């Protein structure tokens, strides 16, 4: 019976990590959609993509994961521009858009 305990802990840890990762992604999706909606832009593909994850210390000294997400949007229906969302843990840290004058 004790041989199952490490496996159960691994499964539980993986499920916990997956749940928090999906919750963070939903937070990033909402932030991107809200920003695009406020500015009259169209969020392309209706989702964000994880670009980078790294552990960092929060201002309170706690270890958190900083997740950088990117998303595509359009301002005129023809150009594909990129925006970003940064989360510290599951909290929104920043959200922004590429300049409309940027090449691409």
PDB file of N, CA and C in Angstrom:
ATOM      1  N   UNK A   1       0.821  -1.197   0.000  1.00  0.00           N
ATOM      2  CA  UNK A   1       0.000   0.000   0.000  1.00  0.00           C
ATOM      3  C   UNK A   1       0.865   1.262   0.000  1.00  0.00           C
ATOM      4  N   UNK A   2       2.001   1.236   0.702  1.00  0.00           N
ATOM      5  CA  UNK A   2       2.843   2.426   0.773  1.00  0.00           C
ATOM      6  C   UNK A   2       3.514   2.732  -0.562  1.00  0.00           C
ATOM      7  N   UNK A   3       3.596   1.747  -1.451  1.00  0.00           N
ATOM      8  CA  UNK A   3       4.159   1.973  -2.778  1.00  0.00           C
ATOM      9  C   UNK A   3       3.278   2.871  -3.643  1.00  0.00           C
ATOM     10  N   UNK A   4       2.010   2.947  -3.318  1.00  0.00           N
ATOM     11  CA  UNK A   4       1.064   3.787  -4.076  1.00  0.00           C
ATOM     12  C   UNK A   4       1.121   5.251  -3.656  1.00  0.00           C
ATOM     13  N   UNK A   5       1.586   5.512  -2.450  1.00  0.00           N
ATOM     14  CA  UNK A   5       1.572   6.881  -1.934  1.00  0.00           C
ATOM     15  C   UNK A   5       2.367   7.856  -2.795  1.00  0.00           C
ATOM     16  N   UNK A   6       3.599   7.562  -3.206  1.00  0.00           N
ATOM     17  CA  UNK A   6       4.325   8.501  -4.075  1.00  0.00           C
ATOM     18  C   UNK A   6       3.600   8.749  -5.403  1.00  0.00           C
ATOM     19  N   UNK A   7       3.015   7.696  -5.957  1.00  0.00           N
ATOM     20  CA  UNK A   7       2.280   7.849  -7.208  1.00  0.00           C
ATOM     21  C   UNK A   7       1.051   8.737  -7.018  1.00  0.00           C
ATOM     22  N   UNK A   8       0.329   8.518  -5.949  1.00  0.00           N
ATOM     23  CA  UNK A   8      -0.845   9.352  -5.659  1.00  0.00           C
ATOM     24  C   UNK A   8      -0.450  10.805  -5.428  1.00  0.00           C
ATOM     25  N   UNK A   9       0.653  11.022  -4.725  1.00  0.00           N
ATOM     26  CA  UNK A   9       1.127  12.389  -4.500  1.00  0.00           C
ATOM     27  C   UNK A   9       1.543  13.048  -5.810  1.00  0.00           C
ATOM     28  N   UNK A  10       2.182  12.294  -6.690  1.00  0.00           N
ATOM     29  CA  UNK A  10       2.571  12.825  -7.995  1.00  0.00           C
ATOM     30  C   UNK A  10       1.342  13.198  -8.823  1.00  0.00           C
ATOM     31  N   UNK A  11       0.349  12.330  -8.833  1.00  0.00           N
ATOM     32  CA  UNK A  11      -0.886  12.617  -9.575  1.00  0.00           C
ATOM     33  C   UNK A  11      -1.591  13.831  -8.987  1.00  0.00           C
ATOM     34  N   UNK A  12      -1.682  13.903  -7.667  1.00  0.00           N
ATOM     35  CA  UNK A  12      -2.337  15.036  -7.017  1.00  0.00           C
ATOM     36  C   UNK A  12      -1.578  16.333  -7.299  1.00  0.00           C
ATOM     37  N   UNK A  13      -0.253  16.286  -7.253  1.00  0.00           N
ATOM     38  CA  UNK A  13       0.551  17.481  -7.535  1.00  0.00           C
ATOM     39  C   UNK A  13       0.399  17.939  -8.971  1.00  0.00           C
ATOM     40  N   UNK A  14       0.363  16.997  -9.888  1.00  0.00           N
ATOM     41  CA  UNK A  14       0.179  17.327 -11.302  1.00  0.00           C
ATOM     42  C   UNK A  14      -1.198  17.937 -11.535  1.00  0.00           C
ATOM     43  N   UNK A  15      -2.223  17.360 -10.930  1.00  0.00           N
ATOM     44  CA  UNK A  15      -3.585  17.895 -11.066  1.00  0.00           C
ATOM     45  C   UNK A  15      -3.673  19.299 -10.482  1.00  0.00           C
ATOM     46  N   UNK A  16      -3.053  19.506  -9.336  1.00  0.00           N
ATOM     47  CA  UNK A  16      -3.070  20.839  -8.704  1.00  0.00           C
ATOM     48  C   UNK A  16      -2.379  21.858  -9.606  1.00  0.00           C
ATOM     49  N   UNK A  17      -1.203  21.506 -10.128  1.00  0.00           N
ATOM     50  CA  UNK A  17      -0.475  22.424 -11.000  1.00  0.00           C
ATOM     51  C   UNK A  17      -1.286  22.720 -12.255  1.00  0.00           C
ATOM     52  N   UNK A  18      -1.896  21.723 -12.871  1.00  0.00           N
ATOM     53  CA  UNK A  18      -2.701  21.902 -14.073  1.00  0.00           C
ATOM     54  C   UNK A  18      -3.891  22.817 -13.799  1.00  0.00           C
ATOM     55  N   UNK A  19      -4.573  22.608 -12.666  1.00  0.00           N
ATOM     56  CA  UNK A  19      -5.717  23.445 -12.296  1.00  0.00           C
ATOM     57  C   UNK A  19      -5.306  24.908 -12.175  1.00  0.00           C
ATOM     58  N   UNK A  20      -4.223  25.195 -11.473  1.00  0.00           N
ATOM     59  CA  UNK A  20      -3.779  26.583 -11.292  1.00  0.00           C
ATOM     60  C   UNK A  20      -3.279  27.188 -12.601  1.00  0.00           C
ATOM     61  N   UNK A  21      -2.657  26.367 -13.452  1.00  0.00           N
ATOM     62  CA  UNK A  21      -2.211  26.866 -14.757  1.00  0.00           C
ATOM     63  C   UNK A  21      -3.403  27.251 -15.628  1.00  0.00           C
ATOM     64  N   UNK A  22      -4.459  26.439 -15.617  1.00  0.00           N
ATOM     65  CA  UNK A  22      -5.658  26.751 -16.403  1.00  0.00           C
ATOM     66  C   UNK A  22      -6.385  27.974 -15.839  1.00  0.00           C
ATOM     67  N   UNK A  23      -6.412  28.102 -14.523  1.00  0.00           N
ATOM     68  CA  UNK A  23      -7.044  29.277 -13.908  1.00  0.00           C
ATOM     69  C   UNK A  23      -6.274  30.544 -14.275  1.00  0.00           C
ATOM     70  N   UNK A  24      -4.951  30.467 -14.286  1.00  0.00           N
ATOM     71  CA  UNK A  24      -4.137  31.625 -14.667  1.00  0.00           C
ATOM     72  C   UNK A  24      -4.375  31.971 -16.139  1.00  0.00           C
ATOM     73  N   UNK A  25      -4.461  30.960 -16.979  1.00  0.00           N
ATOM     74  CA  UNK A  25      -4.711  31.212 -18.410  1.00  0.00           C
ATOM     75  C   UNK A  25      -6.071  31.874 -18.619  1.00  0.00           C
ATOM     76  N   UNK A  26      -7.078  31.461 -17.876  1.00  0.00           N
ATOM     77  CA  UNK A  26      -8.393  32.093 -17.979  1.00  0.00           C
ATOM     78  C   UNK A  26      -8.337  33.556 -17.543  1.00  0.00           C
ATOM     79  N   UNK A  27      -7.561  33.839 -16.519  1.00  0.00           N
ATOM     80  CA  UNK A  27      -7.373  35.229 -16.086  1.00  0.00           C
ATOM     81  C   UNK A  27      -6.729  36.041 -17.204  1.00  0.00           C
ATOM     82  N   UNK A  28      -5.722  35.473 -17.853  1.00  0.00           N
ATOM     83  CA  UNK A  28      -5.050  36.154 -18.962  1.00  0.00           C
ATOM     84  C   UNK A  28      -6.001  36.340 -20.146  1.00  0.00           C
ATOM     85  N   UNK A  29      -6.808  35.331 -20.447  1.00  0.00           N
ATOM     86  CA  UNK A  29      -7.791  35.455 -21.528  1.00  0.00           C
ATOM     87  C   UNK A  29      -8.775  36.586 -21.257  1.00  0.00           C
ATOM     88  N   UNK A  30      -9.281  36.654 -20.033  1.00  0.00           N
ATOM     89  CA  UNK A  30     -10.233  37.723 -19.668  1.00  0.00           C
ATOM     90  C   UNK A  30      -9.582  39.095 -19.781  1.00  0.00           C
ATOM     91  N   UNK A  31      -8.336  39.210 -19.332  1.00  0.00           N
ATOM     92  CA  UNK A  31      -7.638  40.500 -19.401  1.00  0.00           C
ATOM     93  C   UNK A  31      -7.440  40.932 -20.851  1.00  0.00           C
ATOM     94  N   UNK A  32      -7.041  40.016 -21.724  1.00  0.00           N
ATOM     95  CA  UNK A  32      -6.830  40.340 -23.135  1.00  0.00           C
ATOM     96  C   UNK A  32      -8.143  40.729 -23.801  1.00  0.00           C
ATOM     97  N   UNK A  33      -9.198  39.967 -23.545  1.00  0.00           N
ATOM     98  CA  UNK A  33     -10.502  40.256 -24.145  1.00  0.00           C
ATOM     99  C   UNK A  33     -11.048  41.595 -23.649  1.00  0.00           C
ATOM    100  N   UNK A  34     -10.887  41.852 -22.369  1.00  0.00           N
ATOM    101  CA  UNK A  34     -11.371  43.118 -21.798  1.00  0.00           C
ATOM    102  C   UNK A  34     -10.619  44.303 -22.383  1.00  0.00           C
ATOM    103  N   UNK A  35      -9.302  44.196 -22.494  1.00  0.00           N
ATOM    104  CA  UNK A  35      -8.505  45.282 -23.057  1.00  0.00           C
ATOM    105  C   UNK A  35      -8.909  45.545 -24.508  1.00  0.00           C
ATOM    106  N   UNK A  36      -9.019  44.485 -25.291  1.00  0.00           N
ATOM    107  CA  UNK A  36      -9.416  44.655 -26.692  1.00  0.00           C
ATOM    108  C   UNK A  36     -10.819  45.255 -26.790  1.00  0.00           C
ATOM    109  N   UNK A  37     -11.722  44.786 -25.953  1.00  0.00           N
ATOM    110  CA  UNK A  37     -13.086  45.322 -25.966  1.00  0.00           C
ATOM    111  C   UNK A  37     -13.140  46.794 -25.612  1.00  0.00           C
ATOM    112  N   UNK A  38     -12.377  47.212 -24.626  1.00  0.00           N
ATOM    113  CA  UNK A  38     -12.354  48.619 -24.207  1.00  0.00           C
ATOM    114  C   UNK A  38     -11.819  49.524 -25.303  1.00  0.00           C
ATOM    115  N   UNK A  39     -10.895  48.999 -26.107  1.00  0.00           N
ATOM    116  CA  UNK A  39     -10.256  49.814 -27.138  1.00  0.00           C
ATOM    117  C   UNK A  39     -10.862  49.617 -28.527  1.00  0.00           C
ATOM    118  N   UNK A  40     -11.926  48.828 -28.620  1.00  0.00           N
ATOM    119  CA  UNK A  40     -12.577  48.600 -29.895  1.00  0.00           C
ATOM    120  C   UNK A  40     -11.752  47.766 -30.861  1.00  0.00           C
ATOM    121  N   UNK A  41     -10.941  46.876 -30.332  1.00  0.00           N
ATOM    122  CA  UNK A  41     -10.093  46.005 -31.146  1.00  0.00           C
ATOM    123  C   UNK A  41     -10.693  44.606 -31.167  1.00  0.00           C
ATOM    124  N   UNK A  42     -10.247  43.792 -32.090  1.00  0.00           N
ATOM    125  CA  UNK A  42     -10.732  42.421 -32.166  1.00  0.00           C
ATOM    126  C   UNK A  42      -9.626  41.467 -31.742  1.00  0.00           C
ATOM    127  N   UNK A  43      -9.913  40.677 -30.720  1.00  0.00           N
ATOM    128  CA  UNK A  43      -8.983  39.645 -30.252  1.00  0.00           C
ATOM    129  C   UNK A  43      -9.044  38.491 -31.235  1.00  0.00           C
ATOM    130  N   UNK A  44      -7.925  38.192 -31.855  1.00  0.00           N
ATOM    131  CA  UNK A  44      -7.871  37.109 -32.837  1.00  0.00           C
ATOM    132  C   UNK A  44      -7.640  35.779 -32.133  1.00  0.00           C
ATOM    133  N   UNK A  45      -8.177  34.735 -32.651  1.00  0.00           N
ATOM    134  CA  UNK A  45      -8.039  33.371 -32.133  1.00  0.00           C
ATOM    135  C   UNK A  45      -8.717  33.187 -30.771  1.00  0.00           C
ATOM    136  N   UNK A  46      -9.267  34.228 -30.194  1.00  0.00           N
ATOM    137  CA  UNK A  46      -9.995  34.183 -28.917  1.00  0.00           C
ATOM    138  C   UNK A  46      -9.228  33.553 -27.769  1.00  0.00           C
ATOM    139  N   UNK A  47      -7.906  33.657 -27.789  1.00  0.00           N
ATOM    140  CA  UNK A  47      -7.141  33.069 -26.700  1.00  0.00           C
ATOM    141  C   UNK A  47      -5.746  33.682 -26.607  1.00  0.00           C
ATOM    142  N   UNK A  48      -5.105  33.409 -25.494  1.00  0.00           N
ATOM    143  CA  UNK A  48      -3.714  33.799 -25.282  1.00  0.00           C
ATOM    144  C   UNK A  48      -2.842  32.561 -25.407  1.00  0.00           C
ATOM    145  N   UNK A  49      -1.557  32.772 -25.621  1.00  0.00           N
ATOM    146  CA  UNK A  49      -0.597  31.668 -25.685  1.00  0.00           C
ATOM    147  C   UNK A  49       0.510  31.934 -24.670  1.00  0.00           C
ATOM    148  N   UNK A  50       0.861  30.920 -23.928  1.00  0.00           N
ATOM    149  CA  UNK A  50       1.923  31.047 -22.936  1.00  0.00           C
ATOM    150  C   UNK A  50       3.260  31.210 -23.650  1.00  0.00           C
ATOM    151  N   UNK A  51       3.971  32.275 -23.322  1.00  0.00           N
ATOM    152  CA  UNK A  51       5.259  32.546 -23.962  1.00  0.00           C
ATOM    153  C   UNK A  51       6.432  32.227 -23.039  1.00  0.00           C
ATOM    154  N   UNK A  52       6.260  32.463 -21.734  1.00  0.00           N
ATOM    155  CA  UNK A  52       7.380  32.253 -20.814  1.00  0.00           C
ATOM    156  C   UNK A  52       6.846  32.106 -19.387  1.00  0.00           C
ATOM    157  N   UNK A  53       7.483  31.264 -18.612  1.00  0.00           N
ATOM    158  CA  UNK A  53       7.173  31.088 -17.186  1.00  0.00           C
ATOM    159  C   UNK A  53       8.487  31.072 -16.436  1.00  0.00           C
ATOM    160  N   UNK A  54       8.523  31.807 -15.334  1.00  0.00           N
ATOM    161  CA  UNK A  54       9.724  31.741 -14.499  1.00  0.00           C
ATOM    162  C   UNK A  54       9.364  32.061 -13.055  1.00  0.00           C
ATOM    163  N   UNK A  55      10.060  31.454 -12.117  1.00  0.00           N
ATOM    164  CA  UNK A  55       9.803  31.759 -10.713  1.00  0.00           C
ATOM    165  C   UNK A  55      10.446  33.097 -10.346  1.00  0.00           C
ATOM    166  N   UNK A  56       9.711  33.903  -9.603  1.00  0.00           N
ATOM    167  CA  UNK A  56      10.221  35.195  -9.128  1.00  0.00           C
ATOM    168  C   UNK A  56       9.712  35.420  -7.703  1.00  0.00           C
ATOM    169  N   UNK A  57      10.344  36.344  -7.024  1.00  0.00           N
ATOM    170  CA  UNK A  57       9.864  36.730  -5.691  1.00  0.00           C
ATOM    171  C   UNK A  57       8.876  37.873  -5.833  1.00  0.00           C
ATOM    172  N   UNK A  58       7.761  37.755  -5.137  1.00  0.00           N
ATOM    173  CA  UNK A  58       6.763  38.824  -5.125  1.00  0.00           C
ATOM    174  C   UNK A  58       7.277  39.956  -4.236  1.00  0.00           C
ATOM    175  N   UNK A  59       6.639  41.123  -4.280  1.00  0.00           N
ATOM    176  CA  UNK A  59       7.054  42.220  -3.390  1.00  0.00           C
ATOM    177  C   UNK A  59       7.000  41.834  -1.908  1.00  0.00           C
ATOM    178  N   UNK A  60       6.192  40.838  -1.560  1.00  0.00           N
ATOM    179  CA  UNK A  60       6.105  40.386  -0.166  1.00  0.00           C
ATOM    180  C   UNK A  60       7.127  39.303   0.153  1.00  0.00           C
ATOM    181  N   UNK A  61       7.978  38.964  -0.829  1.00  0.00           N
ATOM    182  CA  UNK A  61       9.032  37.986  -0.608  1.00  0.00           C
ATOM    183  C   UNK A  61       8.638  36.549  -0.851  1.00  0.00           C
ATOM    184  N   UNK A  62       7.417  36.320  -1.344  1.00  0.00           N
ATOM    185  CA  UNK A  62       6.969  34.953  -1.617  1.00  0.00           C
ATOM    186  C   UNK A  62       7.366  34.550  -3.031  1.00  0.00           C
ATOM    187  N   UNK A  63       7.643  33.262  -3.215  1.00  0.00           N
ATOM    188  CA  UNK A  63       7.943  32.764  -4.550  1.00  0.00           C
ATOM    189  C   UNK A  63       6.653  32.580  -5.325  1.00  0.00           C
ATOM    190  N   UNK A  64       6.614  33.112  -6.529  1.00  0.00           N
ATOM    191  CA  UNK A  64       5.458  32.996  -7.426  1.00  0.00           C
ATOM    192  C   UNK A  64       5.952  32.667  -8.823  1.00  0.00           C
ATOM    193  N   UNK A  65       5.046  32.205  -9.647  1.00  0.00           N
ATOM    194  CA  UNK A  65       5.362  32.028 -11.057  1.00  0.00           C
ATOM    195  C   UNK A  65       4.918  33.272 -11.809  1.00  0.00           C
ATOM    196  N   UNK A  66       5.820  33.847 -12.572  1.00  0.00           N
ATOM    197  CA  UNK A  66       5.458  34.960 -13.453  1.00  0.00           C
ATOM    198  C   UNK A  66       5.250  34.351 -14.835  1.00  0.00           C
ATOM    199  N   UNK A  67       4.029  34.527 -15.327  1.00  0.00           N
ATOM    200  CA  UNK A  67       3.662  33.967 -16.629  1.00  0.00           C
ATOM    201  C   UNK A  67       3.485  35.093 -17.629  1.00  0.00           C
ATOM    202  N   UNK A  68       4.146  34.965 -18.760  1.00  0.00           N
ATOM    203  CA  UNK A  68       4.005  35.924 -19.858  1.00  0.00           C
ATOM    204  C   UNK A  68       3.182  35.253 -20.954  1.00  0.00           C
ATOM    205  N   UNK A  69       2.069  35.851 -21.290  1.00  0.00           N
ATOM    206  CA  UNK A  69       1.211  35.359 -22.362  1.00  0.00           C
ATOM    207  C   UNK A  69       1.233  36.370 -23.494  1.00  0.00           C
ATOM    208  N   UNK A  70       1.042  35.899 -24.705  1.00  0.00           N
ATOM    209  CA  UNK A  70       0.907  36.789 -25.853  1.00  0.00           C
ATOM    210  C   UNK A  70      -0.427  36.480 -26.536  1.00  0.00           C
ATOM    211  N   UNK A  71      -0.945  37.470 -27.235  1.00  0.00           N
ATOM    212  CA  UNK A  71      -2.167  37.283 -27.993  1.00  0.00           C
ATOM    213  C   UNK A  71      -2.111  38.166 -29.224  1.00  0.00           C
ATOM    214  N   UNK A  72      -2.862  37.782 -30.227  1.00  0.00           N
ATOM    215  CA  UNK A  72      -2.936  38.556 -31.465  1.00  0.00           C
ATOM    216  C   UNK A  72      -4.253  39.313 -31.499  1.00  0.00           C
ATOM    217  N   UNK A  73      -4.195  40.510 -32.050  1.00  0.00           N
ATOM    218  CA  UNK A  73      -5.383  41.335 -32.204  1.00  0.00           C
ATOM    219  C   UNK A  73      -5.266  42.099 -33.507  1.00  0.00           C
ATOM    220  N   UNK A  74      -6.370  42.669 -33.930  1.00  0.00           N
ATOM    221  CA  UNK A  74      -6.356  43.505 -35.125  1.00  0.00           C
ATOM    222  C   UNK A  74      -7.107  44.789 -34.844  1.00  0.00           C
ATOM    223  N   UNK A  75      -6.629  45.839 -35.460  1.00  0.00           N
ATOM    224  CA  UNK A  75      -7.310  47.122 -35.326  1.00  0.00           C
ATOM    225  C   UNK A  75      -8.074  47.487 -36.594  1.00  0.00           C
ATOM    226  N   UNK A  76      -7.749  46.828 -37.703  1.00  0.00           N
ATOM    227  CA  UNK A  76      -8.406  47.163 -38.965  1.00  0.00           C
ATOM    228  C   UNK A  76      -8.899  45.943 -39.734  1.00  0.00           C
ATOM    229  N   UNK A  77      -8.763  44.761 -39.165  1.00  0.00           N
ATOM    230  CA  UNK A  77      -9.203  43.547 -39.822  1.00  0.00           C
ATOM    231  C   UNK A  77      -8.171  42.952 -40.766  1.00  0.00           C
ATOM    232  N   UNK A  78      -7.104  43.674 -41.051  1.00  0.00           N
ATOM    233  CA  UNK A  78      -6.082  43.183 -41.980  1.00  0.00           C
ATOM    234  C   UNK A  78      -4.751  42.932 -41.280  1.00  0.00           C
ATOM    235  N   UNK A  79      -4.377  43.845 -40.397  1.00  0.00           N
ATOM    236  CA  UNK A  79      -3.096  43.705 -39.693  1.00  0.00           C
ATOM    237  C   UNK A  79      -3.244  42.795 -38.489  1.00  0.00           C
ATOM    238  N   UNK A  80      -2.226  41.986 -38.267  1.00  0.00           N
ATOM    239  CA  UNK A  80      -2.174  41.116 -37.082  1.00  0.00           C
ATOM    240  C   UNK A  80      -1.096  41.674 -36.169  1.00  0.00           C
ATOM    241  N   UNK A  81      -1.507  42.199 -35.040  1.00  0.00           N
ATOM    242  CA  UNK A  81      -0.590  42.781 -34.068  1.00  0.00           C
ATOM    243  C   UNK A  81      -0.578  41.915 -32.811  1.00  0.00           C
ATOM    244  N   UNK A  82       0.445  42.099 -32.000  1.00  0.00           N
ATOM    245  CA  UNK A  82       0.572  41.259 -30.816  1.00  0.00           C
ATOM    246  C   UNK A  82       0.491  42.077 -29.536  1.00  0.00           C
ATOM    247  N   UNK A  83      -0.221  41.535 -28.587  1.00  0.00           N
ATOM    248  CA  UNK A  83      -0.307  42.122 -27.257  1.00  0.00           C
ATOM    249  C   UNK A  83       0.251  41.137 -26.245  1.00  0.00           C
ATOM    250  N   UNK A  84       0.276  41.558 -24.997  1.00  0.00           N
ATOM    251  CA  UNK A  84       0.827  40.697 -23.949  1.00  0.00           C
ATOM    252  C   UNK A  84       0.045  40.844 -22.658  1.00  0.00           C
ATOM    253  N   UNK A  85       0.098  39.813 -21.859  1.00  0.00           N
ATOM    254  CA  UNK A  85      -0.452  39.814 -20.503  1.00  0.00           C
ATOM    255  C   UNK A  85       0.601  39.181 -19.617  1.00  0.00           C
ATOM    256  N   UNK A  86       0.874  39.808 -18.478  1.00  0.00           N
ATOM    257  CA  UNK A  86       1.834  39.261 -17.511  1.00  0.00           C
ATOM    258  C   UNK A  86       1.090  39.042 -16.197  1.00  0.00           C
ATOM    259  N   UNK A  87       1.187  37.820 -15.675  1.00  0.00           N
ATOM    260  CA  UNK A  87       0.580  37.482 -14.396  1.00  0.00           C
ATOM    261  C   UNK A  87       1.670  37.122 -13.399  1.00  0.00           C
ATOM    262  N   UNK A  88       1.479  37.559 -12.170  1.00  0.00           N
ATOM    263  CA  UNK A  88       2.323  37.123 -11.051  1.00  0.00           C
ATOM    264  C   UNK A  88       1.431  36.215 -10.223  1.00  0.00           C
ATOM    265  N   UNK A  89       1.710  34.918 -10.244  1.00  0.00           N
ATOM    266  CA  UNK A  89       0.761  33.972  -9.670  1.00  0.00           C
ATOM    267  C   UNK A  89      -0.466  33.965 -10.560  1.00  0.00           C
ATOM    268  N   UNK A  90      -1.624  34.291  -9.998  1.00  0.00           N
ATOM    269  CA  UNK A  90      -2.836  34.434 -10.805  1.00  0.00           C
ATOM    270  C   UNK A  90      -3.296  35.886 -10.861  1.00  0.00           C
ATOM    271  N   UNK A  91      -2.480  36.793 -10.354  1.00  0.00           N
ATOM    272  CA  UNK A  91      -2.830  38.216 -10.331  1.00  0.00           C
ATOM    273  C   UNK A  91      -2.277  38.921 -11.559  1.00  0.00           C
ATOM    274  N   UNK A  92      -3.100  39.768 -12.156  1.00  0.00           N
ATOM    275  CA  UNK A  92      -2.685  40.540 -13.324  1.00  0.00           C
ATOM    276  C   UNK A  92      -1.617  41.548 -12.916  1.00  0.00           C
ATOM    277  N   UNK A  93      -0.491  41.480 -13.572  1.00  0.00           N
ATOM    278  CA  UNK A  93       0.601  42.418 -13.312  1.00  0.00           C
ATOM    279  C   UNK A  93       0.610  43.525 -14.363  1.00  0.00           C
ATOM    280  N   UNK A  94       0.489  43.144 -15.637  1.00  0.00           N
ATOM    281  CA  UNK A  94       0.423  44.149 -16.700  1.00  0.00           C
ATOM    282  C   UNK A  94      -0.204  43.545 -17.944  1.00  0.00           C
ATOM    283  N   UNK A  95      -0.678  44.441 -18.793  1.00  0.00           N
ATOM    284  CA  UNK A  95      -1.327  44.034 -20.030  1.00  0.00           C
ATOM    285  C   UNK A  95      -1.096  45.168 -21.015  1.00  0.00           C
ATOM    286  N   UNK A  96      -0.741  44.852 -22.233  1.00  0.00           N
ATOM    287  CA  UNK A  96      -0.469  45.922 -23.184  1.00  0.00           C
ATOM    288  C   UNK A  96      -0.565  45.456 -24.621  1.00  0.00           C
ATOM    289  N   UNK A  97      -0.409  46.419 -25.515  1.00  0.00           N
ATOM    290  CA  UNK A  97      -0.540  46.178 -26.951  1.00  0.00           C
ATOM    291  C   UNK A  97       0.685  46.674 -27.681  1.00  0.00           C
ATOM    292  N   UNK A  98       0.941  46.070 -28.828  1.00  0.00           N
ATOM    293  CA  UNK A  98       2.004  46.579 -29.714  1.00  0.00           C
ATOM    294  C   UNK A  98       1.530  47.898 -30.300  1.00  0.00           C
ATOM    295  N   UNK A  99       2.451  48.705 -30.664  1.00  0.00           N
ATOM    296  CA  UNK A  99       2.113  49.953 -31.319  1.00  0.00           C
ATOM    297  C   UNK A  99       1.487  49.649 -32.671  1.00  0.00           C
ATOM    298  N   UNK A 100       0.452  50.383 -33.030  1.00  0.00           N
ATOM    299  CA  UNK A 100      -0.185  50.201 -34.340  1.00  0.00           C
ATOM    300  C   UNK A 100       0.774  50.562 -35.464  1.00  0.00           C
ATOM    301  N   UNK A 101       1.818  51.322 -35.152  1.00  0.00           N
ATOM    302  CA  UNK A 101       2.811  51.717 -36.143  1.00  0.00           C
ATOM    303  C   UNK A 101       3.942  50.693 -36.284  1.00  0.00           C
ATOM    304  N   UNK A 102       3.913  49.654 -35.456  1.00  0.00           N
ATOM    305  CA  UNK A 102       4.983  48.651 -35.473  1.00  0.00           C
ATOM    306  C   UNK A 102       4.936  47.872 -36.791  1.00  0.00           C
ATOM    307  N   UNK A 103       6.110  47.531 -37.319  1.00  0.00           N
ATOM    308  CA  UNK A 103       6.112  46.737 -38.556  1.00  0.00           C
ATOM    309  C   UNK A 103       5.555  45.353 -38.321  1.00  0.00           C
ATOM    310  N   UNK A 104       4.984  44.755 -39.363  1.00  0.00           N
ATOM    311  CA  UNK A 104       4.514  43.394 -39.215  1.00  0.00           C
ATOM    312  C   UNK A 104       3.122  43.286 -39.650  1.00  0.00           C
TER     313      UNK A 104
END
